[in-house]
Coordinates of C-alpha atoms in Angstrom, one line a residue:
M1 CA 18.8 -3.2 -0.1
H2 CA 16.7 -0.9 -2.2
T3 CA 16.7 2.6 -0.6
V4 CA 14.9 5.7 -1.7
E5 CA 15.7 9.0 0.0
T6 CA 13.7 12.2 -0.1
D7 CA 14.1 15.7 1.3
D8 CA 10.4 16.5 2.0
T9 CA 11.4 19.2 4.4
P10 CA 14.8 20.6 5.4
T11 CA 14.7 18.7 8.7
N12 CA 13.1 15.5 7.5
R13 CA 15.1 13.0 5.6
L14 CA 13.2 9.8 4.8
R15 CA 14.4 6.5 3.5
V16 CA 12.3 3.6 2.3
V17 CA 13.3 0.0 2.3
P18 CA 11.7 -3.4 1.6
A19 CA 10.0 -4.5 4.8
N20 CA 11.4 -8.0 4.4
D21 CA 14.9 -6.6 4.9
V22 CA 14.2 -5.1 8.3
P23 CA 13.3 -6.4 11.8
F24 CA 9.7 -7.3 12.0
A25 CA 9.6 -5.3 15.3
D26 CA 9.9 -2.2 13.1
V27 CA 6.8 -3.2 11.1
E28 CA 5.0 -3.8 14.4
A29 CA 6.0 -0.4 15.6
V30 CA 4.2 1.2 12.6
F31 CA 1.1 -0.9 12.8
G32 CA 0.8 -0.3 16.6
T33 CA -1.6 -1.9 19.0
K34 CA -4.8 0.0 18.4
G35 CA -7.0 1.0 15.5
D36 CA -7.6 -0.6 12.1
P37 CA -3.9 -1.4 11.2
A38 CA -3.5 -3.4 14.4
H39 CA -6.6 -5.4 13.6
C40 CA -5.9 -5.9 9.9
W41 CA -2.2 -6.2 9.4
C42 CA -2.7 -5.6 5.7
Q43 CA -4.6 -8.8 5.2
W44 CA -7.9 -7.3 4.1
Y45 CA -7.3 -7.9 0.4
K46 CA -5.8 -11.4 1.0
I47 CA -8.6 -13.1 3.0
P48 CA -12.0 -13.7 1.3
G49 CA -14.9 -12.1 3.0
S50 CA -16.4 -15.3 4.2
N51 CA -13.3 -16.1 6.2
W52 CA -12.4 -12.6 7.5
R53 CA -14.2 -12.7 10.8
S54 CA -12.8 -16.1 11.7
V55 CA -9.2 -14.8 11.8
G56 CA -8.1 -13.0 15.0
D57 CA -5.8 -10.0 15.3
D58 CA -2.8 -12.1 16.4
A59 CA -3.3 -14.5 13.5
M60 CA -3.3 -11.5 11.1
R61 CA 0.0 -10.4 12.5
V62 CA 1.5 -13.8 12.1
R63 CA 0.3 -14.0 8.5
L64 CA 2.0 -10.7 7.6
E65 CA 5.3 -11.8 9.3
A66 CA 5.2 -15.1 7.4
Q67 CA 4.5 -13.3 4.1
L68 CA 7.5 -11.0 4.6
A69 CA 9.7 -13.9 5.4
A70 CA 8.6 -15.9 2.4
S71 CA 8.7 -13.4 -0.5
D72 CA 11.1 -11.1 -2.4
T73 CA 8.1 -9.6 -4.3
G74 CA 6.3 -7.7 -1.6
P75 CA 4.3 -7.5 0.3
G76 CA 5.4 -4.1 1.5
L77 CA 7.9 -1.2 2.2
L78 CA 8.8 0.5 5.4
A79 CA 9.7 4.2 5.7
Y80 CA 12.2 5.5 8.2
D81 CA 13.0 9.0 9.6
G82 CA 16.5 8.4 10.8
D83 CA 16.3 5.1 12.7
T84 CA 12.6 5.5 13.5
P85 CA 10.1 3.5 11.4
V86 CA 7.3 5.9 10.4
G87 CA 5.2 4.3 7.6
W88 CA 4.2 1.3 5.7
C89 CA 3.0 0.7 2.1
A90 CA 1.6 -2.5 0.7
V91 CA 2.8 -3.3 -2.8
E92 CA 2.9 -6.7 -4.5
P93 CA 1.6 -8.7 -7.5
R94 CA -2.2 -8.6 -7.9
P95 CA -2.6 -12.4 -7.8
N96 CA -1.7 -12.3 -4.1
L97 CA -4.8 -10.2 -3.4
A98 CA -7.8 -12.5 -3.4
R99 CA -10.3 -9.7 -2.8
L100 CA -9.4 -7.5 -5.7
P101 CA -11.5 -9.4 -8.3
R102 CA -14.4 -9.3 -5.8
S103 CA -14.3 -5.6 -5.4
R104 CA -16.9 -3.9 -7.6
I105 CA -14.9 -0.6 -7.6
I106 CA -11.6 -2.3 -8.5
A107 CA -12.8 -5.0 -10.8
G108 CA -15.2 -2.6 -12.5
G109 CA -12.6 0.1 -13.0
T110 CA -9.4 -1.7 -14.0
A111 CA -8.4 -2.0 -17.6
Y112 CA -6.8 -5.3 -16.8
P113 CA -9.4 -7.8 -15.7
D114 CA -7.1 -10.8 -15.6
F115 CA -6.2 -10.8 -11.9
T116 CA -3.9 -13.8 -12.4
D117 CA -1.4 -11.8 -14.4
A118 CA 1.7 -11.6 -12.0
D119 CA 3.2 -8.8 -14.1
I120 CA 0.6 -6.4 -12.8
W121 CA 1.2 -5.2 -9.3
A122 CA -1.0 -3.1 -6.9
V123 CA -0.5 -0.6 -4.2
T124 CA -3.3 -1.2 -1.7
C125 CA -2.5 0.3 1.7
F126 CA -0.6 2.9 3.6
V127 CA -0.1 3.1 7.3
V128 CA 1.4 6.2 8.9
P129 CA 1.1 6.6 12.7
R130 CA -0.6 9.9 13.7
A131 CA 2.7 11.4 15.1
F132 CA 4.3 11.2 11.6
R133 CA 1.6 12.4 9.3
R134 CA 1.9 15.5 7.1
R135 CA 5.6 14.9 6.7
G136 CA 5.6 13.5 3.2
V137 CA 5.8 9.9 4.4
G138 CA 3.0 8.7 2.1
G139 CA 4.4 10.4 -0.9
A140 CA 7.9 8.9 -0.3
L141 CA 6.3 5.5 0.0
A142 CA 4.3 5.9 -3.2
E143 CA 7.4 6.9 -5.1
A144 CA 9.4 4.0 -3.6
A145 CA 6.6 1.6 -4.6
V146 CA 7.0 2.5 -8.2
A147 CA 10.8 1.8 -8.1
Y148 CA 10.3 -1.4 -6.1
A149 CA 7.8 -2.9 -8.5
R150 CA 9.9 -1.9 -11.5
D151 CA 13.1 -3.4 -10.1
R152 CA 11.2 -6.7 -9.6
G153 CA 10.0 -6.9 -13.1
A154 CA 6.4 -5.6 -12.9
R155 CA 4.9 -4.4 -16.2
L156 CA 2.3 -2.1 -14.6
L157 CA 1.5 -0.8 -11.2
E158 CA -2.1 0.0 -10.2
A159 CA -3.4 2.1 -7.3
Y160 CA -7.0 2.6 -6.0
A161 CA -6.9 6.2 -4.8
I162 CA -9.2 8.4 -2.8
D163 CA -9.9 11.8 -4.3
S164 CA -9.8 14.0 -1.2
S165 CA -11.1 17.0 -3.1
V166 CA -14.5 15.6 -3.6
H167 CA -15.6 15.8 0.1
E168 CA -14.9 18.5 2.6
K169 CA -13.5 16.0 5.0
I170 CA -12.4 12.4 4.4
P171 CA -12.3 10.1 7.5
A172 CA -8.7 9.0 8.3
A173 CA -9.9 5.4 8.0
E174 CA -10.6 5.9 4.3
L175 CA -7.2 7.4 3.5
F176 CA -5.3 4.1 3.8
H177 CA -5.9 3.7 0.0
G178 CA -3.7 6.7 -0.7
T179 CA -4.8 10.0 -2.4
V180 CA -5.0 11.0 -6.0
T181 CA -2.5 13.8 -5.4
M182 CA 0.0 11.5 -3.8
F183 CA -0.1 9.0 -6.6
R184 CA -0.1 11.7 -9.3
N185 CA 3.1 13.1 -7.8
A186 CA 4.6 9.6 -8.0
G187 CA 3.9 9.3 -11.7
F188 CA 0.5 7.6 -11.8
A189 CA -2.2 8.7 -14.2
E190 CA -6.0 8.4 -13.7
V191 CA -7.5 5.7 -15.9
A192 CA -11.0 5.3 -14.4
R193 CA -13.3 6.7 -11.8
P194 CA -15.8 4.1 -10.7
T195 CA -17.3 6.5 -8.1
A196 CA -16.9 10.2 -7.5
D197 CA -14.2 9.8 -4.9
R198 CA -12.6 6.5 -5.9
V199 CA -10.0 6.6 -8.7
I200 CA -8.2 3.8 -10.5
M201 CA -4.7 5.0 -11.3
E202 CA -1.7 3.3 -13.0
V203 CA 1.9 3.7 -14.0
R204 CA 3.4 1.6 -16.8
L205 CA 6.8 0.3 -15.9
R206 CA 7.7 -1.5 -19.1
D207 CA 6.2 -2.7 -22.4

C-alpha cells in the first residue's frame, strides 16, 4: 500500500492511499448522497457528452466501483484523517478519459495532443466534504498523486487548475479541478493558460 503522510496542522495527520486498496464504502462516504459528486462519481471525463444524460446516478456509482476493482493504475486516491475518509483525488492515464480531447480548454492548452499516450497521466478531480475543507486535504492529495503516478511509470502528470486569484469568489462547484496554488506546492509548473482562470500545469516524472 502506498501511503503519504503529512502534518498540515499540529492536530491533523493525513494519510493518502490508493482507493482500490480500501473498502468502497469509504469512497462512498466521501462522495456522499447529495451534490455534484454524488451525481457524477468522477465519470464526467469518461463518458462522452452524447451519452452523459442517459446514465443515472446509481449507474455512475457502479461504474466507479468497477473501475477501482479492475485497475492498478487509478482511477483515484483516498485521504484519511485517522480512520475517517476525508477526500478523493482522481488520477490516472489520460487515455482513460474520453472527454479530454473534446475539451477546448484542455486540448487547446496541453503541449501533448496525443491523448492515446498512456505514459501521460492527468489529475482531474478533487472531492472534499464540507466538514473537512481548509485542512490541507487537497494539497496532500495533489502531492500523493505525483508520487502515485511516478510509482506506476508515468512520464508526465498534467493538471487543469483553477486560478482562484483571478476572481473575488470562485464557486465551490468549480474548485473540483484543484487550484494553481495547490498544484504549485506539489511541484507542478504552469505551461499554458487557455483562459484567464484556467491553467494547464504539469510535472515531469521521468525522461
